[in-house]
């Protein structure tokens, strides 16, 4: 505790908080509630608990999670700050979202000798924005795109997959391939990403990501 008499004015304060609680799949326990662990490099890390079988139903209770798939589901179905007035659970391909959620929760290297979830979302929405832009921006957190397919909102994720079809000279007309490329002047070789650094009181910092070989070329 701090004594107000030690300050000439109200001190500036900042807090690290858990955000809103949202619905998650029945039988799923987010990382903050789970007791399950996964060992990587001799270290045990807490991981979410997934049901052995899932019937597509969402929980009645609310849980805190930073899995972007379930935060995305919440913005779709909440009728106060989301589009729940127009979108119901039946309008969403929740099984595609469930697959995406598991991909997001997988542990990957954090570049510092440890591991972290592949994708997490910690959002602070400050103003009303066009709904389609919000949904597209949120989908990019898990490298996703949105489609209206078979009467449902269907998210698709960009992830490594096995080839579904092989092209070769035997199944191409006249055995000839045509190749097209973008112009070299239109290709991005450097981007600046602004992010809140948790190791620096969550202050906004720029991060430069560049293709040095291409820049030199």
mmCIF file of N, CA and C in Angstrom, residues 67-141:
data_model
loop_
_atom_site.group_PDB
_atom_site.id
_atom_site.type_symbol
_atom_site.label_atom_id
_atom_site.label_comp_id
_atom_site.label_asym_id
_atom_site.label_seq_id
_atom_site.Cartn_x
_atom_site.Cartn_y
_atom_site.Cartn_z
ATOM 1 N N UNK A 67 -7.039 -17.681 -25.900
ATOM 2 C CA UNK A 67 -7.056 -18.394 -27.178
ATOM 3 C C UNK A 67 -7.855 -17.562 -28.176
ATOM 4 N N UNK A 68 -7.240 -17.115 -29.275
ATOM 5 C CA UNK A 68 -7.934 -16.210 -30.200
ATOM 6 C C UNK A 68 -9.171 -16.799 -30.847
ATOM 7 N N UNK A 69 -9.250 -18.125 -30.950
ATOM 8 C CA UNK A 69 -10.421 -18.744 -31.578
ATOM 9 C C UNK A 69 -11.677 -18.497 -30.749
ATOM 10 N N UNK A 70 -11.570 -18.605 -29.429
ATOM 11 C CA UNK A 70 -12.761 -18.448 -28.588
ATOM 12 C C UNK A 70 -13.075 -16.983 -28.319
ATOM 13 N N UNK A 71 -12.072 -16.121 -28.395
ATOM 14 C CA UNK A 71 -12.344 -14.684 -28.343
ATOM 15 C C UNK A 71 -13.058 -14.263 -29.624
ATOM 16 N N UNK A 72 -12.646 -14.843 -30.734
ATOM 17 C CA UNK A 72 -13.311 -14.589 -32.012
ATOM 18 C C UNK A 72 -14.758 -15.073 -31.962
ATOM 19 N N UNK A 73 -14.989 -16.228 -31.372
ATOM 20 C CA UNK A 73 -16.355 -16.762 -31.224
ATOM 21 C C UNK A 73 -17.194 -15.824 -30.364
ATOM 22 N N UNK A 74 -16.579 -15.266 -29.328
ATOM 23 C CA UNK A 74 -17.316 -14.375 -28.436
ATOM 24 C C UNK A 74 -17.759 -13.104 -29.150
ATOM 25 N N UNK A 75 -16.885 -12.506 -29.962
ATOM 26 C CA UNK A 75 -17.250 -11.276 -30.668
ATOM 27 C C UNK A 75 -18.341 -11.562 -31.689
ATOM 28 N N UNK A 76 -18.399 -12.806 -32.174
ATOM 29 C CA UNK A 76 -19.450 -13.183 -33.127
ATOM 30 C C UNK A 76 -20.804 -13.350 -32.451
ATOM 31 N N UNK A 77 -20.812 -13.819 -31.214
ATOM 32 C CA UNK A 77 -22.075 -14.210 -30.586
ATOM 33 C C UNK A 77 -22.547 -13.266 -29.491
ATOM 34 N N UNK A 78 -21.696 -12.362 -29.034
ATOM 35 C CA UNK A 78 -22.113 -11.455 -27.957
ATOM 36 C C UNK A 78 -23.006 -10.361 -28.520
ATOM 37 N N UNK A 79 -24.157 -10.153 -27.901
ATOM 38 C CA UNK A 79 -25.115 -9.176 -28.437
ATOM 39 C C UNK A 79 -24.974 -7.787 -27.833
ATOM 40 N N UNK A 80 -23.924 -7.562 -27.028
ATOM 41 C CA UNK A 80 -23.691 -6.224 -26.483
ATOM 42 C C UNK A 80 -22.588 -5.506 -27.251
ATOM 43 N N UNK A 81 -21.425 -6.119 -27.351
ATOM 44 C CA UNK A 81 -20.311 -5.481 -28.056
ATOM 45 C C UNK A 81 -19.933 -6.231 -29.334
ATOM 46 N N UNK A 82 -20.636 -7.326 -29.615
ATOM 47 C CA UNK A 82 -20.378 -8.104 -30.817
ATOM 48 C C UNK A 82 -21.544 -8.070 -31.774
ATOM 49 N N UNK A 83 -21.695 -9.112 -32.550
ATOM 50 C CA UNK A 83 -22.778 -9.176 -33.548
ATOM 51 C C UNK A 83 -23.760 -10.291 -33.219
ATOM 52 N N UNK A 84 -23.909 -10.589 -31.920
ATOM 53 C CA UNK A 84 -24.812 -11.643 -31.500
ATOM 54 C C UNK A 84 -26.268 -11.382 -31.822
ATOM 55 N N UNK A 85 -26.612 -10.115 -32.096
ATOM 56 C CA UNK A 85 -27.986 -9.797 -32.474
ATOM 57 C C UNK A 85 -28.333 -10.410 -33.831
ATOM 58 N N UNK A 86 -27.298 -10.663 -34.632
ATOM 59 C CA UNK A 86 -27.520 -11.171 -35.980
ATOM 60 C C UNK A 86 -26.942 -12.570 -36.199
ATOM 61 N N UNK A 87 -25.995 -12.970 -35.355
ATOM 62 C CA UNK A 87 -25.320 -14.252 -35.534
ATOM 63 C C UNK A 87 -25.626 -15.165 -34.359
ATOM 64 N N UNK A 88 -26.031 -16.389 -34.655
ATOM 65 C CA UNK A 88 -26.281 -17.398 -33.622
ATOM 66 C C UNK A 88 -25.209 -18.474 -33.691
ATOM 67 N N UNK A 89 -25.180 -19.332 -32.674
ATOM 68 C CA UNK A 89 -24.216 -20.436 -32.668
ATOM 69 C C UNK A 89 -24.370 -21.296 -33.917
ATOM 70 N N UNK A 90 -25.624 -21.497 -34.346
ATOM 71 C CA UNK A 90 -25.871 -22.347 -35.505
ATOM 72 C C UNK A 90 -25.334 -21.747 -36.799
ATOM 73 N N UNK A 91 -25.038 -20.452 -36.781
ATOM 74 C CA UNK A 91 -24.515 -19.785 -37.981
ATOM 75 C C UNK A 91 -22.999 -19.886 -38.096
ATOM 76 N N UNK A 92 -22.357 -20.538 -37.125
ATOM 77 C CA UNK A 92 -20.894 -20.609 -37.089
ATOM 78 C C UNK A 92 -20.453 -22.063 -37.206
ATOM 79 N N UNK A 93 -19.468 -22.315 -38.030
ATOM 80 C CA UNK A 93 -18.863 -23.645 -38.107
ATOM 81 C C UNK A 93 -17.920 -23.801 -36.914
ATOM 82 N N UNK A 94 -18.482 -24.229 -35.791
ATOM 83 C CA UNK A 94 -17.700 -24.292 -34.550
ATOM 84 C C UNK A 94 -16.646 -25.394 -34.593
ATOM 85 N N UNK A 95 -16.849 -26.402 -35.433
ATOM 86 C CA UNK A 95 -15.859 -27.478 -35.497
ATOM 87 C C UNK A 95 -14.586 -27.008 -36.198
ATOM 88 N N UNK A 96 -14.734 -26.136 -37.201
ATOM 89 C CA UNK A 96 -13.549 -25.528 -37.811
ATOM 90 C C UNK A 96 -12.837 -24.644 -36.798
ATOM 91 N N UNK A 97 -13.627 -23.920 -35.988
ATOM 92 C CA UNK A 97 -13.057 -23.058 -34.967
ATOM 93 C C UNK A 97 -12.354 -23.884 -33.885
ATOM 94 N N UNK A 98 -12.925 -25.038 -33.570
ATOM 95 C CA UNK A 98 -12.342 -25.931 -32.571
ATOM 96 C C UNK A 98 -10.972 -26.436 -33.039
ATOM 97 N N UNK A 99 -10.887 -26.781 -34.308
ATOM 98 C CA UNK A 99 -9.613 -27.227 -34.867
ATOM 99 C C UNK A 99 -8.580 -26.107 -34.813
ATOM 100 N N UNK A 100 -9.015 -24.889 -35.117
ATOM 101 C CA UNK A 100 -8.125 -23.733 -35.064
ATOM 102 C C UNK A 100 -7.650 -23.487 -33.635
ATOM 103 N N UNK A 101 -8.568 -23.636 -32.673
ATOM 104 C CA UNK A 101 -8.222 -23.406 -31.266
ATOM 105 C C UNK A 101 -7.125 -24.359 -30.812
ATOM 106 N N UNK A 102 -7.206 -25.610 -31.210
ATOM 107 C CA UNK A 102 -6.188 -26.588 -30.821
ATOM 108 C C UNK A 102 -4.840 -26.242 -31.446
ATOM 109 N N UNK A 103 -4.880 -25.748 -32.663
ATOM 110 C CA UNK A 103 -3.640 -25.333 -33.332
ATOM 111 C C UNK A 103 -3.022 -24.136 -32.608
ATOM 112 N N UNK A 104 -3.870 -23.206 -32.162
ATOM 113 C CA UNK A 104 -3.379 -22.030 -31.440
ATOM 114 C C UNK A 104 -2.764 -22.406 -30.101
ATOM 115 N N UNK A 105 -3.302 -23.420 -29.447
ATOM 116 C CA UNK A 105 -2.839 -23.792 -28.105
ATOM 117 C C UNK A 105 -1.565 -24.635 -28.113
ATOM 118 N N UNK A 106 -1.147 -25.137 -29.263
ATOM 119 C CA UNK A 106 0.054 -25.958 -29.311
ATOM 120 C C UNK A 106 1.272 -25.144 -28.873
ATOM 121 N N UNK A 107 2.154 -25.787 -28.131
ATOM 122 C CA UNK A 107 3.354 -25.113 -27.638
ATOM 123 C C UNK A 107 4.436 -25.088 -28.719
ATOM 124 N N UNK A 108 5.005 -23.908 -28.928
ATOM 125 C CA UNK A 108 6.085 -23.735 -29.901
ATOM 126 C C UNK A 108 7.217 -22.965 -29.228
ATOM 127 N N UNK A 109 8.370 -22.952 -29.843
ATOM 128 C CA UNK A 109 9.525 -22.248 -29.276
ATOM 129 C C UNK A 109 9.254 -20.751 -29.164
ATOM 130 N N UNK A 110 9.678 -20.162 -28.053
ATOM 131 C CA UNK A 110 9.520 -18.714 -27.875
ATOM 132 C C UNK A 110 10.768 -17.945 -28.287
ATOM 133 N N UNK A 111 11.765 -18.666 -28.835
ATOM 134 C CA UNK A 111 12.991 -18.024 -29.278
ATOM 135 C C UNK A 111 13.953 -17.688 -28.151
ATOM 136 N N UNK A 112 13.610 -18.075 -26.926
ATOM 137 C CA UNK A 112 14.459 -17.762 -25.775
ATOM 138 C C UNK A 112 14.821 -19.020 -24.987
ATOM 139 N N UNK A 113 14.638 -20.161 -25.625
ATOM 140 C CA UNK A 113 14.941 -21.415 -24.944
ATOM 141 C C UNK A 113 13.754 -22.065 -24.282
ATOM 142 N N UNK A 114 12.609 -21.376 -24.256
ATOM 143 C CA UNK A 114 11.401 -21.942 -23.677
ATOM 144 C C UNK A 114 10.340 -22.164 -24.747
ATOM 145 N N UNK A 115 9.118 -22.307 -24.320
ATOM 146 C CA UNK A 115 8.007 -22.491 -25.254
ATOM 147 C C UNK A 115 6.854 -21.579 -24.870
ATOM 148 N N UNK A 116 5.942 -21.389 -25.793
ATOM 149 C CA UNK A 116 4.753 -20.579 -25.571
ATOM 150 C C UNK A 116 3.662 -21.063 -26.505
ATOM 151 N N UNK A 117 2.393 -20.717 -26.244
ATOM 152 C CA UNK A 117 1.326 -21.088 -27.181
ATOM 153 C C UNK A 117 1.582 -20.452 -28.549
ATOM 154 N N UNK A 118 1.188 -21.147 -29.602
ATOM 155 C CA UNK A 118 1.458 -20.649 -30.948
ATOM 156 C C UNK A 118 0.839 -19.274 -31.173
ATOM 157 N N UNK A 119 -0.433 -19.089 -30.827
ATOM 158 C CA UNK A 119 -1.099 -17.802 -30.987
ATOM 159 C C UNK A 119 -1.907 -17.485 -29.735
ATOM 160 N N UNK A 120 -1.825 -16.238 -29.268
ATOM 161 C CA UNK A 120 -2.669 -15.770 -28.169
ATOM 162 C C UNK A 120 -3.248 -14.413 -28.550
ATOM 163 N N UNK A 121 -4.321 -14.025 -27.884
ATOM 164 C CA UNK A 121 -4.962 -12.743 -28.158
ATOM 165 C C UNK A 121 -5.227 -12.024 -26.845
ATOM 166 N N UNK A 122 -4.728 -10.811 -26.744
ATOM 167 C CA UNK A 122 -5.002 -9.938 -25.603
ATOM 168 C C UNK A 122 -5.441 -8.595 -26.172
ATOM 169 N N UNK A 123 -6.742 -8.407 -26.270
ATOM 170 C CA UNK A 123 -7.301 -7.267 -26.997
ATOM 171 C C UNK A 123 -7.925 -6.248 -26.063
ATOM 172 N N UNK A 124 -7.835 -4.997 -26.479
ATOM 173 C CA UNK A 124 -8.481 -3.905 -25.754
ATOM 174 C C UNK A 124 -9.211 -3.071 -26.797
ATOM 175 N N UNK A 125 -10.499 -3.316 -26.945
ATOM 176 C CA UNK A 125 -11.297 -2.619 -27.952
ATOM 177 C C UNK A 125 -11.773 -1.291 -27.376
ATOM 178 N N UNK A 126 -11.429 -0.188 -28.062
ATOM 179 C CA UNK A 126 -11.708 1.132 -27.520
ATOM 180 C C UNK A 126 -12.820 1.876 -28.238
ATOM 181 N N UNK A 127 -13.122 1.504 -29.468
ATOM 182 C CA UNK A 127 -14.140 2.243 -30.208
ATOM 183 C C UNK A 127 -14.852 1.315 -31.174
ATOM 184 N N UNK A 128 -16.027 1.754 -31.608
ATOM 185 C CA UNK A 128 -16.807 0.968 -32.552
ATOM 186 C C UNK A 128 -16.199 1.078 -33.953
ATOM 187 N N UNK A 129 -16.064 -0.051 -34.616
ATOM 188 C CA UNK A 129 -15.491 -0.111 -35.961
ATOM 189 C C UNK A 129 -16.393 -1.011 -36.800
ATOM 190 N N UNK A 130 -16.338 -0.829 -38.099
ATOM 191 C CA UNK A 130 -17.113 -1.663 -39.011
ATOM 192 C C UNK A 130 -16.928 -3.138 -38.664
ATOM 193 N N UNK A 131 -18.024 -3.860 -38.552
ATOM 194 C CA UNK A 131 -17.982 -5.224 -38.034
ATOM 195 C C UNK A 131 -17.119 -6.144 -38.889
ATOM 196 N N UNK A 132 -17.202 -6.001 -40.197
ATOM 197 C CA UNK A 132 -16.428 -6.912 -41.044
ATOM 198 C C UNK A 132 -14.929 -6.676 -40.869
ATOM 199 N N UNK A 133 -14.532 -5.423 -40.665
ATOM 200 C CA UNK A 133 -13.112 -5.133 -40.440
ATOM 201 C C UNK A 133 -12.644 -5.750 -39.124
ATOM 202 N N UNK A 134 -13.478 -5.644 -38.078
ATOM 203 C CA UNK A 134 -13.112 -6.229 -36.791
ATOM 204 C C UNK A 134 -12.926 -7.740 -36.928
ATOM 205 N N UNK A 135 -13.863 -8.404 -37.610
ATOM 206 C CA UNK A 135 -13.781 -9.854 -37.759
ATOM 207 C C UNK A 135 -12.555 -10.261 -38.572
ATOM 208 N N UNK A 136 -12.273 -9.540 -39.639
ATOM 209 C CA UNK A 136 -11.100 -9.870 -40.448
ATOM 210 C C UNK A 136 -9.815 -9.654 -39.660
ATOM 211 N N UNK A 137 -9.760 -8.544 -38.923
ATOM 212 C CA UNK A 137 -8.556 -8.265 -38.137
ATOM 213 C C UNK A 137 -8.343 -9.323 -37.057
ATOM 214 N N UNK A 138 -9.430 -9.746 -36.418
ATOM 215 C CA UNK A 138 -9.298 -10.751 -35.369
ATOM 216 C C UNK A 138 -8.901 -12.106 -35.951
ATOM 217 N N UNK A 139 -9.394 -12.400 -37.158
ATOM 218 C CA UNK A 139 -9.042 -13.672 -37.799
ATOM 219 C C UNK A 139 -7.566 -13.722 -38.158
ATOM 220 N N UNK A 140 -6.967 -12.560 -38.432
ATOM 221 C CA UNK A 140 -5.548 -12.563 -38.787
ATOM 222 C C UNK A 140 -4.667 -12.949 -37.605
ATOM 223 N N UNK A 141 -5.194 -12.881 -36.395
ATOM 224 C CA UNK A 141 -4.399 -13.276 -35.223
ATOM 225 C C UNK A 141 -3.978 -14.733 -35.353
#
